[in-house]
Short mmCIF file of C-alpha atoms in Angstrom, two decimals:
data_model
loop_
_atom_site.label_atom_id
_atom_site.label_comp_id
_atom_site.label_asym_id
_atom_site.label_seq_id
_atom_site.Cartn_x
_atom_site.Cartn_y
_atom_site.Cartn_z
CA UNK A 1 0.06 0.00 0.11
CA UNK A 2 1.29 3.55 -0.90
CA UNK A 3 0.29 5.70 2.17
CA UNK A 4 -1.06 9.20 2.04
CA UNK A 5 0.93 11.61 4.28
CA UNK A 6 0.01 14.98 5.39
CA UNK A 7 3.25 16.72 5.86
CA UNK A 8 3.11 19.68 8.18
CA UNK A 9 5.93 22.06 8.43
CA UNK A 10 6.86 25.47 9.57
CA UNK A 11 9.70 25.91 6.97
CA UNK A 12 9.19 25.70 3.31
CA UNK A 13 10.39 27.70 0.42
CA UNK A 14 8.51 30.84 -0.74
CA UNK A 15 9.18 33.66 -3.28
CA UNK A 16 10.33 35.82 -0.42
CA UNK A 17 12.49 33.16 1.15
CA UNK A 18 13.50 30.65 -1.34
CA UNK A 19 16.22 29.15 0.82
CA UNK A 20 13.84 28.23 3.67
CA UNK A 21 13.07 24.75 4.40
CA UNK A 22 14.50 23.40 1.00
CA UNK A 23 15.39 20.24 2.91
CA UNK A 24 11.71 19.69 3.70
CA UNK A 25 10.72 20.34 0.07
CA UNK A 26 13.19 17.89 -1.03
CA UNK A 27 11.96 15.22 1.24
CA UNK A 28 8.46 15.61 -0.08
CA UNK A 29 9.76 15.37 -3.48
CA UNK A 30 11.46 12.02 -2.55
CA UNK A 31 8.31 10.68 -1.02
CA UNK A 32 6.35 11.37 -4.25
CA UNK A 33 9.05 9.71 -6.36
CA UNK A 34 8.49 6.47 -4.41
CA UNK A 35 4.72 6.39 -4.60
CA UNK A 36 3.74 7.97 -1.35
CA UNK A 37 0.86 10.46 -1.79
CA UNK A 38 1.83 13.60 0.20
CA UNK A 39 0.29 16.97 0.81
CA UNK A 40 2.14 19.78 2.49
CA UNK A 41 0.47 22.05 5.14
CA UNK A 42 2.74 25.01 5.66
CA UNK A 43 2.40 27.21 8.73
CA UNK A 44 4.32 30.39 8.08
CA UNK A 45 5.33 31.50 11.42
CA UNK A 46 7.43 34.49 9.89
CA UNK A 47 4.33 36.04 8.23
CA UNK A 48 1.91 34.97 10.68
CA UNK A 49 3.57 35.31 14.04
CA UNK A 50 4.16 32.56 16.91
CA UNK A 51 0.34 32.50 17.64
CA UNK A 52 0.00 30.65 14.53
CA UNK A 53 0.75 27.49 16.46
CA UNK A 54 -2.46 28.04 18.60
CA UNK A 55 -4.66 28.60 15.57
CA UNK A 56 -3.56 25.38 13.81
CA UNK A 57 -6.33 22.96 14.80
CA UNK A 58 -9.06 24.29 12.18
CA UNK A 59 -6.60 24.14 9.18
CA UNK A 60 -5.38 20.71 10.20
CA UNK A 61 -8.77 19.36 10.59
CA UNK A 62 -9.96 20.73 7.23
CA UNK A 63 -6.89 19.17 5.42
CA UNK A 64 -7.26 15.93 7.19
CA UNK A 65 -11.02 15.79 6.25
CA UNK A 66 -10.33 16.67 2.63
CA UNK A 67 -7.16 14.68 2.03
CA UNK A 68 -7.81 11.74 4.49
CA UNK A 69 -4.25 10.95 5.17
CA UNK A 70 -3.30 7.58 6.68
CA UNK A 71 -0.58 9.54 8.77
CA UNK A 72 0.53 12.98 9.73
CA UNK A 73 4.31 13.59 9.52
CA UNK A 74 5.48 16.76 11.41
CA UNK A 75 8.59 17.91 9.84
CA UNK A 76 10.07 19.89 12.57
CA UNK A 77 9.90 19.88 16.47
CA UNK A 78 9.11 22.67 18.94
CA UNK A 79 5.69 24.16 19.84
CA UNK A 80 4.23 23.07 16.46
CA UNK A 81 5.02 19.47 17.10
CA UNK A 82 3.84 19.49 20.62
CA UNK A 83 0.31 20.96 19.86
CA UNK A 84 -0.09 18.46 16.84
CA UNK A 85 0.76 15.33 18.93
CA UNK A 86 -1.51 16.68 21.72
CA UNK A 87 -4.62 16.58 19.38
CA UNK A 88 -6.93 13.74 19.91
CA UNK A 89 -7.32 11.91 16.62
CA UNK A 90 -7.41 8.59 14.78
CA UNK A 91 -4.24 9.30 12.62
CA UNK A 92 -0.88 8.32 13.87
CA UNK A 93 1.82 11.06 14.00
CA UNK A 94 5.52 11.01 13.16
CA UNK A 95 7.78 13.94 14.08
CA UNK A 96 11.04 14.66 12.49
CA UNK A 97 13.76 16.54 14.66
CA UNK A 98 16.53 18.29 12.85
CA UNK A 99 18.74 19.87 15.19
CA UNK A 100 17.97 23.21 17.31
CA UNK A 101 14.56 21.81 18.08
CA UNK A 102 16.28 19.22 20.42
CA UNK A 103 19.65 21.04 20.98
CA UNK A 104 18.38 24.77 21.62
CA UNK A 105 20.05 27.95 20.39
CA UNK A 106 22.92 28.80 22.68
CA UNK A 107 24.34 31.84 20.87
CA UNK A 108 21.16 33.89 20.53
CA UNK A 109 20.06 36.82 22.75
CA UNK A 110 18.44 36.26 26.11
CA UNK A 111 14.90 36.36 24.78
CA UNK A 112 15.62 33.88 21.85
CA UNK A 113 17.44 31.69 24.38
CA UNK A 114 14.17 31.51 26.56
CA UNK A 115 12.02 30.87 23.51
CA UNK A 116 14.47 28.19 22.34
CA UNK A 117 14.51 26.66 25.74
CA UNK A 118 10.63 26.40 25.66
CA UNK A 119 10.88 24.97 22.17
CA UNK A 120 13.04 22.05 23.38
CA UNK A 121 10.86 21.40 26.20
CA UNK A 122 7.74 21.08 23.74
CA UNK A 123 10.06 18.76 21.42
CA UNK A 124 10.48 16.40 24.36
CA UNK A 125 6.73 16.53 24.98
CA UNK A 126 5.98 15.73 21.32
CA UNK A 127 8.48 12.98 21.30
CA UNK A 128 6.77 11.24 24.31
CA UNK A 129 3.39 11.50 22.38
CA UNK A 130 4.28 10.69 18.81
CA UNK A 131 3.77 7.35 17.35
CA UNK A 132 7.10 7.55 15.48
CA UNK A 133 10.20 9.63 15.73
CA UNK A 134 12.69 10.43 13.07
CA UNK A 135 16.03 12.02 14.02
CA UNK A 136 18.35 13.13 11.32
CA UNK A 137 21.68 12.24 13.07
CA UNK A 138 22.55 9.81 16.02
CA UNK A 139 23.55 12.47 18.45
CA UNK A 140 19.96 13.79 18.20
CA UNK A 141 18.60 10.52 19.49
CA UNK A 142 20.89 10.99 22.54
CA UNK A 143 19.32 14.39 22.97
CA UNK A 144 15.82 12.85 23.48
CA UNK A 145 14.55 12.35 26.90
CA UNK A 146 15.36 9.08 28.57
CA UNK A 147 11.84 7.99 28.87
CA UNK A 148 11.18 8.11 25.09
CA UNK A 149 10.72 4.52 23.77
CA UNK A 150 13.65 4.19 21.39
CA UNK A 151 11.86 1.30 19.53
CA UNK A 152 9.87 4.09 17.82
CA UNK A 153 12.87 6.04 16.81
CA UNK A 154 14.83 5.90 13.47
CA UNK A 155 17.89 7.78 12.47
CA UNK A 156 17.22 8.88 8.88
CA UNK A 157 19.32 11.86 7.51
CA UNK A 158 17.59 14.19 4.91
CA UNK A 159 18.44 13.11 1.46
CA UNK A 160 19.98 15.13 -1.47
CA UNK A 161 19.03 15.24 -5.07
CA UNK A 162 22.29 13.61 -6.77
CA UNK A 163 20.93 14.68 -10.18
CA UNK A 164 21.04 18.25 -9.11
CA UNK A 165 24.13 18.15 -6.82
CA UNK A 166 27.01 16.81 -8.83
CA UNK A 167 30.50 17.87 -10.10
CA UNK A 168 30.46 20.89 -12.54
CA UNK A 169 33.14 22.72 -14.26
CA UNK A 170 34.61 25.00 -11.65
CA UNK A 171 35.80 27.68 -14.24
CA UNK A 172 32.47 27.81 -15.91
CA UNK A 173 30.68 28.16 -12.58
CA UNK A 174 33.12 30.93 -11.48
CA UNK A 175 32.55 32.88 -14.72
CA UNK A 176 28.69 32.67 -14.29
CA UNK A 177 28.97 34.14 -10.73
CA UNK A 178 31.57 36.69 -11.67
CA UNK A 179 34.14 35.36 -9.21
CA UNK A 180 37.75 36.47 -9.50
CA UNK A 181 39.96 33.98 -11.26
CA UNK A 182 43.11 32.83 -9.38
CA UNK A 183 41.65 33.28 -5.92
CA UNK A 184 41.11 30.54 -3.42
CA UNK A 185 37.31 30.63 -2.90
CA UNK A 186 35.98 29.59 0.43
CA UNK A 187 32.17 28.98 0.84
CA UNK A 188 30.46 29.52 4.06
CA UNK A 189 26.69 28.63 4.51
CA UNK A 190 25.64 31.81 6.32
CA UNK A 191 21.95 30.81 6.72
CA UNK A 192 20.73 34.44 6.99
CA UNK A 193 23.24 35.27 9.77
CA UNK A 194 22.35 32.82 12.44
CA UNK A 195 24.83 33.26 15.31
CA UNK A 196 24.93 29.55 15.83
CA UNK A 197 26.86 29.18 12.51
CA UNK A 198 29.52 31.41 14.05
CA UNK A 199 30.34 33.41 10.81
CA UNK A 200 32.95 35.40 12.76
CA UNK A 201 34.93 32.02 13.27
CA UNK A 202 34.90 31.57 9.40
CA UNK A 203 35.82 34.99 8.81
CA UNK A 204 38.80 34.79 11.24
CA UNK A 205 39.89 31.49 9.73
CA UNK A 206 40.18 33.00 6.45
CA UNK A 207 41.92 36.17 7.73
CA UNK A 208 44.59 33.49 9.31
CA UNK A 209 44.69 31.75 5.96
CA UNK A 210 45.71 34.97 4.25
CA UNK A 211 48.62 35.35 6.61
CA UNK A 212 50.04 32.17 4.93
CA UNK A 213 50.20 34.11 1.78
CA UNK A 214 46.96 32.50 0.23
CA UNK A 215 45.02 34.88 -1.75
CA UNK A 216 41.67 33.87 -0.31
CA UNK A 217 38.09 35.15 -0.61
CA UNK A 218 35.08 34.18 1.68
CA UNK A 219 31.63 33.86 0.00
CA UNK A 220 28.57 33.87 2.17
CA UNK A 221 26.01 31.29 0.99
CA UNK A 222 22.72 33.18 2.11
CA UNK A 223 19.50 34.00 0.44
CA UNK A 224 20.55 32.18 -2.82
CA UNK A 225 17.69 30.38 -4.73
CA UNK A 226 18.01 26.69 -4.25
CA UNK A 227 18.50 25.95 -7.88
CA UNK A 228 21.79 28.05 -7.73
CA UNK A 229 23.20 26.39 -4.69
CA UNK A 230 25.21 23.71 -6.96
CA UNK A 231 26.55 26.55 -8.95
CA UNK A 232 27.98 28.16 -5.90
CA UNK A 233 29.23 24.93 -4.42
CA UNK A 234 31.10 24.05 -7.69
CA UNK A 235 32.58 27.52 -7.93
CA UNK A 236 34.20 26.98 -4.56
CA UNK A 237 37.55 25.41 -3.74
CA UNK A 238 36.34 24.42 -0.26
CA UNK A 239 33.21 24.49 2.10
CA UNK A 240 33.87 25.67 5.52
CA UNK A 241 31.53 24.91 8.41
CA UNK A 242 31.98 26.44 11.89
CA UNK A 243 28.63 25.98 13.66
CA UNK A 244 28.20 25.59 17.32
CA UNK A 245 25.85 22.77 16.83
CA UNK A 246 23.99 21.02 13.92
CA UNK A 247 21.80 18.10 13.27
CA UNK A 248 22.93 16.72 9.89
CA UNK A 249 23.93 19.73 7.88
CA UNK A 250 22.64 19.22 4.22
CA UNK A 251 25.20 21.68 2.81
CA UNK A 252 27.96 19.18 3.73
CA UNK A 253 26.32 16.35 1.95
CA UNK A 254 25.73 18.67 -1.07
CA UNK A 255 29.29 19.68 -1.19
CA UNK A 256 30.48 15.84 -0.95
CA UNK A 257 28.11 15.25 -3.89
CA UNK A 258 29.88 17.86 -5.95
CA UNK A 259 33.39 16.53 -4.94
CA UNK A 260 34.15 19.81 -3.12
CA UNK A 261 36.28 19.56 -0.19
CA UNK A 262 34.91 20.18 3.39
CA UNK A 263 36.53 21.72 6.44
CA UNK A 264 34.48 21.69 9.56
CA UNK A 265 34.44 21.82 13.28
CA UNK A 266 33.41 18.43 14.71
CA UNK A 267 29.63 19.00 14.77
CA UNK A 268 26.42 17.37 13.95
CA UNK A 269 27.15 14.17 11.92
CA UNK A 270 30.05 15.80 9.85
CA UNK A 271 32.66 13.37 11.19
CA UNK A 272 30.43 10.46 9.88
CA UNK A 273 29.92 12.14 6.51
CA UNK A 274 33.66 13.02 5.67
CA UNK A 275 35.15 9.86 7.35
CA UNK A 276 37.44 8.30 4.75
CA UNK A 277 37.24 10.96 2.27
CA UNK A 278 40.69 12.16 1.29
CA UNK A 279 40.93 16.01 1.26
CA UNK A 280 38.40 16.66 4.06
CA UNK A 281 39.15 17.77 7.44
CA UNK A 282 37.89 18.22 10.85
CA UNK A 283 39.28 21.23 12.86
CA UNK A 284 39.26 22.70 16.30
CA UNK A 285 36.90 25.52 16.72
CA UNK A 286 39.59 28.19 16.57
CA UNK A 287 40.85 30.28 13.64
CA UNK A 288 44.46 28.97 13.32
CA UNK A 289 43.49 25.35 13.15
CA UNK A 290 40.75 25.99 10.81
CA UNK A 291 43.26 27.97 8.63
CA UNK A 292 45.81 25.09 8.71
CA UNK A 293 43.04 22.62 7.39
CA UNK A 294 42.09 25.18 4.70
CA UNK A 295 45.90 25.46 3.81
CA UNK A 296 45.94 21.72 3.46
CA UNK A 297 43.27 21.85 0.92
CA UNK A 298 44.86 24.74 -0.93
CA UNK A 299 48.09 22.86 -0.95
CA UNK A 300 46.46 19.58 -2.42
CA UNK A 301 44.67 21.60 -5.22
CA UNK A 302 42.47 18.78 -6.13
CA UNK A 303 38.78 17.65 -5.83
CA UNK A 304 37.70 14.95 -3.64
CA UNK A 305 35.94 11.81 -4.54
CA UNK A 306 32.95 11.02 -2.15
CA UNK A 307 30.47 9.78 -4.75
CA UNK A 308 30.57 5.99 -3.75
CA UNK A 309 29.59 6.87 -0.10
CA UNK A 310 26.44 9.06 -1.10
CA UNK A 311 24.24 6.78 -2.89
CA UNK A 312 22.47 5.71 0.36
CA UNK A 313 21.79 9.60 0.87
CA UNK A 314 19.95 10.08 -2.27
CA UNK A 315 16.42 11.62 -1.83
CA UNK A 316 14.90 8.45 -3.21
CA UNK A 317 16.77 5.97 -1.08
CA UNK A 318 15.90 8.23 2.11
CA UNK A 319 12.25 8.27 0.85
CA UNK A 320 12.20 4.50 0.76
CA UNK A 321 13.47 4.31 4.28
CA UNK A 322 10.78 6.66 5.44
CA UNK A 323 8.00 4.88 3.51
CA UNK A 324 9.08 1.60 5.29
CA UNK A 325 8.95 3.34 8.53
CA UNK A 326 5.39 4.79 7.86
CA UNK A 327 4.44 1.10 7.30
CA UNK A 328 5.85 0.15 10.77
CA UNK A 329 4.08 2.90 12.29
CA UNK A 330 0.76 2.25 10.66
CA UNK A 331 1.02 -1.48 11.55
CA UNK A 332 1.63 -0.86 15.07
CA UNK A 333 -1.09 1.69 15.28
CA UNK A 334 -3.90 -0.38 14.06
#
């Protein structure tokens, strides 16, 4: 049986913010490709404010009545997931946790920290009530409360479109973007200035790299239409990641799929993703060690070969795993 899934999210691309929630969009695309019927219900917190979570019930009820899903998949934790899992209903609920919804936001201002702490508490509550749980990396499973039944938890990273993210000619990509030839181009996933990404650390690392005589330039990957992201990655010599915490950073997998080296602090599941990939490096979260690893990439002057390890992370293969999990949840729910 091909299940019908109502996918509920507070992150989804829009004309105003084409970068927002692209990983959710890609996951839905993957589900459709393996025969899952999926309808997306997007609650735009940015446009409608945080109180939208307290006004969801009618829209969910209407969508459920019209679409009649077998299962509801909440594709992010926090208040939204807590409210949905608390609703009485005949449909099982799966919740995916991606990172900050379980780890918090420890570099934000005091108000944002308080909101984030409340969101984590809500994620814990949702995890206890959900019929199924997906975490995108192993360390997020450890962040779940101890009383959550681990038999209902699966570690399933978000997949990537290997038809879209693949090696392209670097010089052609640079010409299209107007990047200066001859420079060492370092790409940083800025994510609209989120302080958890620690852009200051990436900037300091590139500054330290220049002290070694490398003509380096840092590019901020922020606000770029998703269709252009492969162009930016392939134009780069290296991707740098300096986040305080992550779940399973999609951009790292996208860089690997393009055979672009990665230099990263030991965060999220990056260690697992780059393990055994010659030309990729983990670094301490300080400028000089990051600069040394960037220098190693500069000296190597070659692309990597990560393709063989990525087939399991295609959006289709990941969707098949989700589809199988839906079947398990539905079987245990009836």
